[in-house]
Coordinates of N, CA and C and ligand atoms in Angstrom, one line a residue:
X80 N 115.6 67.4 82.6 CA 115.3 68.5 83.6 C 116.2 68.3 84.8
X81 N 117.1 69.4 85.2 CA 117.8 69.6 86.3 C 117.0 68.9 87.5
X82 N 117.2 67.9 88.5 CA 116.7 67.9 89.7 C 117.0 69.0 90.9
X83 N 116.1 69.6 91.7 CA 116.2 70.2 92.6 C 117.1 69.5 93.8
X84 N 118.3 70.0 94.1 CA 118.6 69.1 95.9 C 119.2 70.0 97.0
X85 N 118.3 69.7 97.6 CA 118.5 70.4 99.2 C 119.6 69.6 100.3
X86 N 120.3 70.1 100.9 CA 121.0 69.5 101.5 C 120.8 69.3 102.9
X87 N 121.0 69.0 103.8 CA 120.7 69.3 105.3 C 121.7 68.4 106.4
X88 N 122.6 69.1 106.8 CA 124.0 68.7 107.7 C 123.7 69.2 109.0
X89 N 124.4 68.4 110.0 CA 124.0 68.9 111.5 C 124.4 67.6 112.5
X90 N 124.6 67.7 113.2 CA 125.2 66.7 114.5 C 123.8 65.5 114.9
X91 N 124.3 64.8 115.9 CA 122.9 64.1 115.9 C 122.3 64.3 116.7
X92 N 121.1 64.5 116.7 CA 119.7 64.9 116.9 C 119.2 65.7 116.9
X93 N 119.9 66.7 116.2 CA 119.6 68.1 115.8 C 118.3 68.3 115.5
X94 N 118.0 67.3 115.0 CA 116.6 67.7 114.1 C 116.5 67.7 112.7
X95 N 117.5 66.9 112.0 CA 117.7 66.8 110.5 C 116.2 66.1 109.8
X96 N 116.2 65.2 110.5 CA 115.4 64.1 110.4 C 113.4 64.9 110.0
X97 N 113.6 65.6 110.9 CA 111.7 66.1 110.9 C 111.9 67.3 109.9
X98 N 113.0 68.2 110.2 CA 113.0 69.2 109.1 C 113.3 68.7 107.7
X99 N 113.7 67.6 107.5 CA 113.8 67.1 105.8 C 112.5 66.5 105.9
X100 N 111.7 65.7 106.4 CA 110.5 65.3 106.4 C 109.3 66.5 105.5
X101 N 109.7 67.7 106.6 CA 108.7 68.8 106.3 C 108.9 69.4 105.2
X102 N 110.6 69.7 104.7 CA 110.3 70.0 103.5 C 110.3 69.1 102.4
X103 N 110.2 67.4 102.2 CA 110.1 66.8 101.6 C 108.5 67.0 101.4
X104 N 107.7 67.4 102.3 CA 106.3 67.0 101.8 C 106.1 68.1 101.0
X105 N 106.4 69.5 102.2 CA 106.0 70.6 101.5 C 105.8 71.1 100.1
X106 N 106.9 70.8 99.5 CA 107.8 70.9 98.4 C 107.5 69.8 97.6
X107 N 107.0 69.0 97.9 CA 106.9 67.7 97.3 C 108.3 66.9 96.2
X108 N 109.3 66.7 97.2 CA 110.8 66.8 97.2 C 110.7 65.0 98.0
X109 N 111.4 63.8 97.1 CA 111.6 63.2 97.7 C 113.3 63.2 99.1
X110 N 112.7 62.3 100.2 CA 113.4 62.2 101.4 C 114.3 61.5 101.1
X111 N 115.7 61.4 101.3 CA 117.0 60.8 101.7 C 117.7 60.4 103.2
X112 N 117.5 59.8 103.7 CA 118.2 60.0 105.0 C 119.3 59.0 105.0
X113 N 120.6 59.5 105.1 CA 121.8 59.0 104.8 C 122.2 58.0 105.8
X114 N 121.8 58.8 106.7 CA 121.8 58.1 108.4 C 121.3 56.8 108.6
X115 N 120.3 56.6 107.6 CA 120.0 54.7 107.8 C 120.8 54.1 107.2
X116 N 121.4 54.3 106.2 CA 122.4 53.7 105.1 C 123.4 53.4 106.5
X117 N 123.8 54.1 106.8 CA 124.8 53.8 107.9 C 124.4 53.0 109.3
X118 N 123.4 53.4 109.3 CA 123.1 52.3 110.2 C 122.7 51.2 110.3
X119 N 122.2 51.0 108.6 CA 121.8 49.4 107.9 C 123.1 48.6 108.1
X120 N 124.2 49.3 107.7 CA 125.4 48.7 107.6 C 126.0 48.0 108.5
X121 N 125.5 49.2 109.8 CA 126.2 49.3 111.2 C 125.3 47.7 112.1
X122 N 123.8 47.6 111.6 CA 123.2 46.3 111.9 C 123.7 45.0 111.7
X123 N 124.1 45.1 110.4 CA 124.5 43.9 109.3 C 126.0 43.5 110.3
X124 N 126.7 44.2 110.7 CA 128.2 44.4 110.9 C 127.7 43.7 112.6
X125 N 127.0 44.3 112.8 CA 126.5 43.9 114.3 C 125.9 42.0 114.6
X126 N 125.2 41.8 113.3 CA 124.1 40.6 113.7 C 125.3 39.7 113.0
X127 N 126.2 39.9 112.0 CA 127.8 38.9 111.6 C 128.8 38.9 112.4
X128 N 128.9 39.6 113.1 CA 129.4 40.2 114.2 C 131.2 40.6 113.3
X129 N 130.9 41.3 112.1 CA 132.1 41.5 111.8 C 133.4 42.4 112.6
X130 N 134.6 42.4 112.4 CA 135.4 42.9 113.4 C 135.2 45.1 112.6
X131 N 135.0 45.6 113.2 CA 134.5 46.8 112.4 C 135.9 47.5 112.9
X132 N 136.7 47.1 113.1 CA 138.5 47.8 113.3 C 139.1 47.1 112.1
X133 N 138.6 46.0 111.5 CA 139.4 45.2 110.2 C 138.8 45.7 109.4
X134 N 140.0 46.8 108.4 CA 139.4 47.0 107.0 C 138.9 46.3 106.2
X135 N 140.3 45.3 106.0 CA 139.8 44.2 105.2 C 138.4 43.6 105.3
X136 N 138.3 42.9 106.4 CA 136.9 42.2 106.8 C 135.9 43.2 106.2
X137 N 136.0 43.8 106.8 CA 134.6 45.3 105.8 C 134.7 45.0 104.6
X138 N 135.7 45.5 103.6 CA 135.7 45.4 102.4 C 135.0 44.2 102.0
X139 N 135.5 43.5 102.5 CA 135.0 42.0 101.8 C 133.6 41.7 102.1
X140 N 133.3 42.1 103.4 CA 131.1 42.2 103.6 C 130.7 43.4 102.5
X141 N 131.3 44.5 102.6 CA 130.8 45.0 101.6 C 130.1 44.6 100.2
X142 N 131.6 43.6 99.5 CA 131.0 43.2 98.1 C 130.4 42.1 98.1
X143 N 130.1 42.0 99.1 CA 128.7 40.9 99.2 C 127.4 41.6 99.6
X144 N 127.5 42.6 99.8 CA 125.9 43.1 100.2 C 125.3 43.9 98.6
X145 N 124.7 43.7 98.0 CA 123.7 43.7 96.9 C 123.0 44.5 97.2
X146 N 122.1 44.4 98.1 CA 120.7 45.4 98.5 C 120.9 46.0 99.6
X147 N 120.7 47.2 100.0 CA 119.9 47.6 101.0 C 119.0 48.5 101.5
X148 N 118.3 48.6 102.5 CA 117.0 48.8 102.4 C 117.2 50.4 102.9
X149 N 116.4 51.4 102.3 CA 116.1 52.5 102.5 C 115.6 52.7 103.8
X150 N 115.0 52.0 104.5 CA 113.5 52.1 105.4 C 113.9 52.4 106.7
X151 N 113.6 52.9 107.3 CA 113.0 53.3 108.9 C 113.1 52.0 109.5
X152 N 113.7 51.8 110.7 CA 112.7 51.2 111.7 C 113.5 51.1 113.1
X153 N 112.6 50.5 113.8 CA 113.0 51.0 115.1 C 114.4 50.0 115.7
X154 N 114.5 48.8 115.1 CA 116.1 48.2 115.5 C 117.1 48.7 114.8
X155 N 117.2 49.4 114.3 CA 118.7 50.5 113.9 C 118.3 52.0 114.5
X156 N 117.5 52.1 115.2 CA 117.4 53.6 116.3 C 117.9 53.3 117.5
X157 N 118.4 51.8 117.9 CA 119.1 51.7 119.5 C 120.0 52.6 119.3
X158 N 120.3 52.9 120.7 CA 121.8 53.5 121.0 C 123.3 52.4 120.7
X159 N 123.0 51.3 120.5 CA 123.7 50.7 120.5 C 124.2 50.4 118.9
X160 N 123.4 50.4 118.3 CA 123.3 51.0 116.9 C 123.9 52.5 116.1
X161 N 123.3 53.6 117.2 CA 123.5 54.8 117.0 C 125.3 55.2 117.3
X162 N 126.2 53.8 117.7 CA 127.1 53.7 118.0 C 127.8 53.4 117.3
X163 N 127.4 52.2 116.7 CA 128.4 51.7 115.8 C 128.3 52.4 114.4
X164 N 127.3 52.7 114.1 CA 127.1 53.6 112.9 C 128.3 54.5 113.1
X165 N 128.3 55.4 114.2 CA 128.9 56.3 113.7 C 130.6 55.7 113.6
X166 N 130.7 54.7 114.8 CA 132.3 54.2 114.7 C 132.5 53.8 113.1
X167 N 131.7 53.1 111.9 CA 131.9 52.4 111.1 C 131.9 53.5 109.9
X168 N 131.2 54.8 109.9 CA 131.8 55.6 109.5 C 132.8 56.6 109.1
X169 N 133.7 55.8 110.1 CA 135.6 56.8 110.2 C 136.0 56.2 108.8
X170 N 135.2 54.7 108.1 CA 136.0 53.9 106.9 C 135.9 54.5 105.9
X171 N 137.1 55.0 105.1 CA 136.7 55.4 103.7 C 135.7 54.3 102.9
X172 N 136.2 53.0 102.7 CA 135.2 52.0 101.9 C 134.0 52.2 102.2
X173 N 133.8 52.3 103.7 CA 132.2 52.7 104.1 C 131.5 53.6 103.2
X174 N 132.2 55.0 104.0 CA 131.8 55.9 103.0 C 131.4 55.9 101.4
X175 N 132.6 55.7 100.6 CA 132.4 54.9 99.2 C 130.8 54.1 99.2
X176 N 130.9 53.8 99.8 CA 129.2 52.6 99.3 C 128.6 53.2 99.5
X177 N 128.7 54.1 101.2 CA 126.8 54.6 101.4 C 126.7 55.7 99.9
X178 N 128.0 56.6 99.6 CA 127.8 57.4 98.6 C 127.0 56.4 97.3
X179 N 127.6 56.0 96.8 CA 127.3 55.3 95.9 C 126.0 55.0 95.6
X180 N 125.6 54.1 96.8 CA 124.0 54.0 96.9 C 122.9 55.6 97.0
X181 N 123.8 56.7 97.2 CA 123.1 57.9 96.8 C 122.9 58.5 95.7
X182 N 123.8 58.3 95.0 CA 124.2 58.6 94.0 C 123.0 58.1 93.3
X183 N 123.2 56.4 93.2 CA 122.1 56.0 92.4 C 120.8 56.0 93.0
X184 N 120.4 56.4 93.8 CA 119.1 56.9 94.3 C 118.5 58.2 93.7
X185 N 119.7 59.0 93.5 CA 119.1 60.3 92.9 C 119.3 60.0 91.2
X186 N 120.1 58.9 90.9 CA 120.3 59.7 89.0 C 118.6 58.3 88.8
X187 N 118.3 57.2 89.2 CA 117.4 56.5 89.0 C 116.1 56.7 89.3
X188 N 115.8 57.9 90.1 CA 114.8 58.3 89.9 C 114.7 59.3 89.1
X189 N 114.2 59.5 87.8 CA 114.2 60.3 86.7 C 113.2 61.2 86.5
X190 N 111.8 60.5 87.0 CA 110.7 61.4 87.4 C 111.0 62.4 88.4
X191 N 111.2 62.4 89.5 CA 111.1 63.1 90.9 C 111.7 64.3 90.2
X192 N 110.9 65.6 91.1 CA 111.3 66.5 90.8 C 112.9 67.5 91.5
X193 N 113.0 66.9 92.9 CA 113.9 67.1 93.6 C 114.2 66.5 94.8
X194 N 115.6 66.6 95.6 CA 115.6 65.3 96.6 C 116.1 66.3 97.9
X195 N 115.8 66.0 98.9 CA 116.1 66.8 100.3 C 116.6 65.3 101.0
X196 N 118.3 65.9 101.0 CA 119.1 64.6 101.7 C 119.9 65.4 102.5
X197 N 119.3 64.5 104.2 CA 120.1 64.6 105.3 C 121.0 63.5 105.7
X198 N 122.1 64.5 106.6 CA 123.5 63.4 107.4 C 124.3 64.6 107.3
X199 N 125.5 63.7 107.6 CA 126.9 64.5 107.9 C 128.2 65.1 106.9
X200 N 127.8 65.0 106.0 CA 128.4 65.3 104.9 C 127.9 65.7 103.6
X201 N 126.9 65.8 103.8 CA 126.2 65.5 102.1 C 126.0 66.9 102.0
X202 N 126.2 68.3 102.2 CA 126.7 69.0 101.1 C 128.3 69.7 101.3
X203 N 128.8 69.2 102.0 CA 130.2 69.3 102.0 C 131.0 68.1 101.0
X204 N 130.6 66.9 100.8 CA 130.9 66.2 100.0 C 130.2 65.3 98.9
X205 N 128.9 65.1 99.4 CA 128.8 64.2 98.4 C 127.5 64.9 97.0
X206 N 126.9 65.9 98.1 CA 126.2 66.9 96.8 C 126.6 68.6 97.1
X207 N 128.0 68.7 96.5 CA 129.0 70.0 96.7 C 128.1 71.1 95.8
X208 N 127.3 70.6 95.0 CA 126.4 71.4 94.1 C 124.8 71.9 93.8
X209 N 124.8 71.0 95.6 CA 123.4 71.4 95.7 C 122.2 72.7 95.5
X210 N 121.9 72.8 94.9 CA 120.7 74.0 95.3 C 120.5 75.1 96.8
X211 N 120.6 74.2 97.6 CA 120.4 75.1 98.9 C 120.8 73.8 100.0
X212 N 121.7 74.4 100.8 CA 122.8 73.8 101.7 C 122.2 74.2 103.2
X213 N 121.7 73.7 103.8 CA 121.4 74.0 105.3 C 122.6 73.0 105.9
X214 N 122.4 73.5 107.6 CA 123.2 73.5 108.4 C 122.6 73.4 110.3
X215 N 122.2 72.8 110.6 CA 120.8 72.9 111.9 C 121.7 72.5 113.0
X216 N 121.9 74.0 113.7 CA 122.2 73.7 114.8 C 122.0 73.6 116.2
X217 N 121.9 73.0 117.2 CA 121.2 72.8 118.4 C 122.7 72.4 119.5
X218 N 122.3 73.4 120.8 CA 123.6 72.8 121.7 C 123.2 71.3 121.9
X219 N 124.2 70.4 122.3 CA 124.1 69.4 123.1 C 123.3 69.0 124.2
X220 N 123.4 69.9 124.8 CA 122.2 69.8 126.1 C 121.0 69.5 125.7
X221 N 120.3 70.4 125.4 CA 119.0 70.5 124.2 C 119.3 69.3 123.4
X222 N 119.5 68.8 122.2 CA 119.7 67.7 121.6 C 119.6 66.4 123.1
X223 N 120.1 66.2 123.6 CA 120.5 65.0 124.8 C 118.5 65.1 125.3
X224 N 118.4 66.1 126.2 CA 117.4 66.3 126.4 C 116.2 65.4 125.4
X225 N 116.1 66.1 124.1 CA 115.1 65.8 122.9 C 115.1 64.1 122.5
X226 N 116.4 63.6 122.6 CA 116.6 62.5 122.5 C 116.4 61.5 123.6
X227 N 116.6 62.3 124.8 CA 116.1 61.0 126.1 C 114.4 61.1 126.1
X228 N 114.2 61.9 125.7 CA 112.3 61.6 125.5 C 112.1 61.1 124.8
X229 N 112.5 60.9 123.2 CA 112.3 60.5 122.1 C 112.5 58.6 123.0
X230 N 113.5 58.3 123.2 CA 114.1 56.9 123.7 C 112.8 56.4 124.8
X231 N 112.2 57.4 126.1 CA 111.7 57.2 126.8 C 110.3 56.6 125.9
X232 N 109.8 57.1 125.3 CA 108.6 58.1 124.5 C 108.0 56.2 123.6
X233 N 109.7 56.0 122.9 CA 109.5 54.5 122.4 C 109.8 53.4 123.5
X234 N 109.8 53.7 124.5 CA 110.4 52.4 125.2 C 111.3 52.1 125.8
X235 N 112.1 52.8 125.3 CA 113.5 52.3 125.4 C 113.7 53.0 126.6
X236 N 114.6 51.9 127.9 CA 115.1 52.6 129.2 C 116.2 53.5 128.7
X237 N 116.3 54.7 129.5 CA 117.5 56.1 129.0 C 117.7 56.5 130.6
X238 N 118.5 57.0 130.1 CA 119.6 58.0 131.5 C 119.9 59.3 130.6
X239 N 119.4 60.1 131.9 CA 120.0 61.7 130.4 C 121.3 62.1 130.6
X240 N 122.1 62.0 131.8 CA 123.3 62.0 131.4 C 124.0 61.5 130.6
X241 N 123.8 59.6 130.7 CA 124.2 58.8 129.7 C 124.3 59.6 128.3
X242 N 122.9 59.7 127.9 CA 122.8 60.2 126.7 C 123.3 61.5 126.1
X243 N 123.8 62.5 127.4 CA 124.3 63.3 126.6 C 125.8 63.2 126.8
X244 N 126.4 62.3 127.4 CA 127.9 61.9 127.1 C 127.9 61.0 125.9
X245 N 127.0 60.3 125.3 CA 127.0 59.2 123.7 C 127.0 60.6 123.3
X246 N 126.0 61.7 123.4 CA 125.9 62.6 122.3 C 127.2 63.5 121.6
X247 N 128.2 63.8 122.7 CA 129.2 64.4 123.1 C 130.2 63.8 122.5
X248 N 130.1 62.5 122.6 CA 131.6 60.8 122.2 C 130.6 60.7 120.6
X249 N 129.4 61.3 120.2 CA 128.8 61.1 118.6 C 130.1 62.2 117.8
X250 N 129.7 63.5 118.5 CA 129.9 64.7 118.0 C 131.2 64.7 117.9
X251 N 131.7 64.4 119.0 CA 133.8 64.1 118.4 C 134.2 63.4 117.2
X252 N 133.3 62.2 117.3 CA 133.5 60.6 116.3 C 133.7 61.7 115.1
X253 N 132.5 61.9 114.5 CA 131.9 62.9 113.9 C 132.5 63.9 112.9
X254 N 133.4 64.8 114.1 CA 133.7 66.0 113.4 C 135.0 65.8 113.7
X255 N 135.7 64.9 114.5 CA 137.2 64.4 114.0 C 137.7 63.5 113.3
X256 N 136.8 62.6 112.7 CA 136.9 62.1 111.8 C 138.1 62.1 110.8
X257 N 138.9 61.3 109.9 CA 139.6 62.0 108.7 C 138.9 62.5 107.5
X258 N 137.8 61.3 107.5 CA 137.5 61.3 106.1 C 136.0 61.8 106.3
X259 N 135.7 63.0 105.7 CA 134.5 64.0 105.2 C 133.9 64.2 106.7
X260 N 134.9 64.6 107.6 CA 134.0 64.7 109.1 C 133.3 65.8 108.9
X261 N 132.3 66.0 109.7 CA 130.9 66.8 110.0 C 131.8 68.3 109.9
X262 N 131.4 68.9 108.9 CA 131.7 70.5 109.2 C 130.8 71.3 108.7
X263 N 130.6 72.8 108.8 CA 129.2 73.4 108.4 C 129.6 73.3 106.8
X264 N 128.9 73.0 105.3 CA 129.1 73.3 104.1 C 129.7 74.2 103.9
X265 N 130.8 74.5 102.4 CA 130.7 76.0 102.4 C 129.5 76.2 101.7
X266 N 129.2 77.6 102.4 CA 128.0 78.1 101.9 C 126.6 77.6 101.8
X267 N 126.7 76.9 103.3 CA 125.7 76.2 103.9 C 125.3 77.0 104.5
X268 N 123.5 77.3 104.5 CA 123.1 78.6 105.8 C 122.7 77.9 107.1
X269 N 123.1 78.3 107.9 CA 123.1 77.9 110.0 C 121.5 78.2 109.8
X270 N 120.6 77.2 110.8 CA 119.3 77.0 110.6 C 119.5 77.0 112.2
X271 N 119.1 77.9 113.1 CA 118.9 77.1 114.7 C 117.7 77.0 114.9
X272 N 117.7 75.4 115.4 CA 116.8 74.4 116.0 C 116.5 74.3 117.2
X273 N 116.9 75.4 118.2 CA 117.1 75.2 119.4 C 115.6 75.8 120.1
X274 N 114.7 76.5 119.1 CA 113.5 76.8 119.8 C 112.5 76.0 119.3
X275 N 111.5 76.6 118.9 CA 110.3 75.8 118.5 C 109.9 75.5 117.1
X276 N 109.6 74.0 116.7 CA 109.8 74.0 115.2 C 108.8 74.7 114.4
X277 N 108.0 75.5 115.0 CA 107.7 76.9 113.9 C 108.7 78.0 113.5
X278 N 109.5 78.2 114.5 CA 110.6 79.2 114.5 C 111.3 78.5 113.6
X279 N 111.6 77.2 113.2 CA 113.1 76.5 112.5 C 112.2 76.9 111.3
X280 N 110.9 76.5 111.2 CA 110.1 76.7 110.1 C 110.1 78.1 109.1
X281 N 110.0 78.7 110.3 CA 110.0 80.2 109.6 C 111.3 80.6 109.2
X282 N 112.5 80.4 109.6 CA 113.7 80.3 109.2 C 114.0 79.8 107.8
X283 N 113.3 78.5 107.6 CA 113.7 77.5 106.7 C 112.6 78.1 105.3
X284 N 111.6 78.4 105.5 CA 110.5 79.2 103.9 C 111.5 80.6 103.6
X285 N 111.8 81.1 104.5 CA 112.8 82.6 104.1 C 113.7 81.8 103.0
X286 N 114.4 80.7 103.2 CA 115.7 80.6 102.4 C 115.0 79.8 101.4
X287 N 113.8 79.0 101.7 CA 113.6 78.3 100.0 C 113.0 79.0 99.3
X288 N 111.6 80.2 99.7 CA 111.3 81.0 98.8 C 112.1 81.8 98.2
X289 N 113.7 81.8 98.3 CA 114.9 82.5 97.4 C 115.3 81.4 96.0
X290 N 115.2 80.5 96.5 CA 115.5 79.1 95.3 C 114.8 79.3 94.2
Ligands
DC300 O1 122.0 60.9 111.3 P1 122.1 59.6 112.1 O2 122.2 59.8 113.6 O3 121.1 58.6 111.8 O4 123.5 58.9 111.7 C1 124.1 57.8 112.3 C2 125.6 57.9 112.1 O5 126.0 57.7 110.8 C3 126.3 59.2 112.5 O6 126.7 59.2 113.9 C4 127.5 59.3 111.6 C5 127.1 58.5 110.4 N1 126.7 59.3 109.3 C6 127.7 59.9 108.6 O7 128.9 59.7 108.9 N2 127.5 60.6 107.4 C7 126.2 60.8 107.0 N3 126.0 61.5 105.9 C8 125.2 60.3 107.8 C9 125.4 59.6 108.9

């Protein structure tokens, strides 16, 4: 049986994260979030304290890491995290693994009926064949905003300027990138996230009730 996959691309804090949540339940569509894979990395790289400017050095942590963990948690949500993730990102070999580890997330689950995977590339490159391709956009301001509450909300001391100059130095990293930088899919539909998430909602049942 063909699996169902939804895509979902957008800058950071757009809101990728709760809108794949929603339709993972809805739909009953397992969750992907790409964004930990890079940030698992971005930890690992941080607590070895590897040089993340030496290709080589990467490569070679790389083929020693075996496992990694899918999961959430709150020490790879720092800002300081949310940093290096995206610096360690510009690596093609990076790249190569987190795909990889996607790949086999989706062909290993054999049961699941379909997968809703968010980040910055994933239907511009790594699922070019997806089913339905979103795209969530939110200005910066708004995002900065959403994210210094979010930070405040867990604890964490913020500055909202700070935050929306990381958000600004994310969004460059990002979409200047060489390799698979952030662009809209082709034939990814623009979802704006900039009002209230019943409006993203109502947006978002229009295009899957067409699937
Ligand atoms: O979505 P996020 O903020 O958790 O992602 C953290 C960083 O990981 C982001 O700044 C860039 C990188 N990333 C990427 O390059 N490609 C993806 N598909 C997902 C994340």
């Amino acid at each position: 049986m063909k699996k169902l996959i939804i895509t979902i691309d957008g800058p950071a804090a757009s809101g990728k994260e709760k809108i794949a949540k929603y339709i993972a339940k809805k739909w009953k569509l397992n969750h992907l979030d790409s964004g930990i894979l890079y940030r698992r990395l971005a930890l690992i790289f941080s607590i070895e304290k590897i040089d993340i400017e030496n290709v080589n050095k990467i490569k070679n942590k790389l083929k020693n890491i075996h496992q990694i963990s899918f999961r959430n948690s709150k020490n790879i949500r720092t800002q300081v995290i949310s940093r290096l993730a995206s610096k360690i990102a510009v690596h093609d070999c990076v790249r190569n693994y987190v795909n990889k580890l996607q790949y086999n997330f989706v062909n290993k689950n054999k049961k699941i009926q379909g997968f809703v995977i968010d980040g910055r590339d994933i239907g511009s490159v790594v699922f070019k064949n997806a089913d339905l391709k979103l795209y969530i956009d939110v200005n910066p301001e708004i995002r900065a905003k959403r994210r210094y509450k979010q930070l405040i909300d867990s604890g964490e001391k913020s500055i909202y300027p700070k935050i929306l100059k990381d958000i600004k130095l994310r969004d460059k990293q990002d979409k200047l990138r060489k390799h698979s930088p952030l662009v809209i899919p082709k034939g990814a539909h623009m979802v704006d996230n900039s009002g209230s998430f019943t409006d993203t909602i109502k947006q978002i049942k229009v295009l899957l009730d067409k699937i």
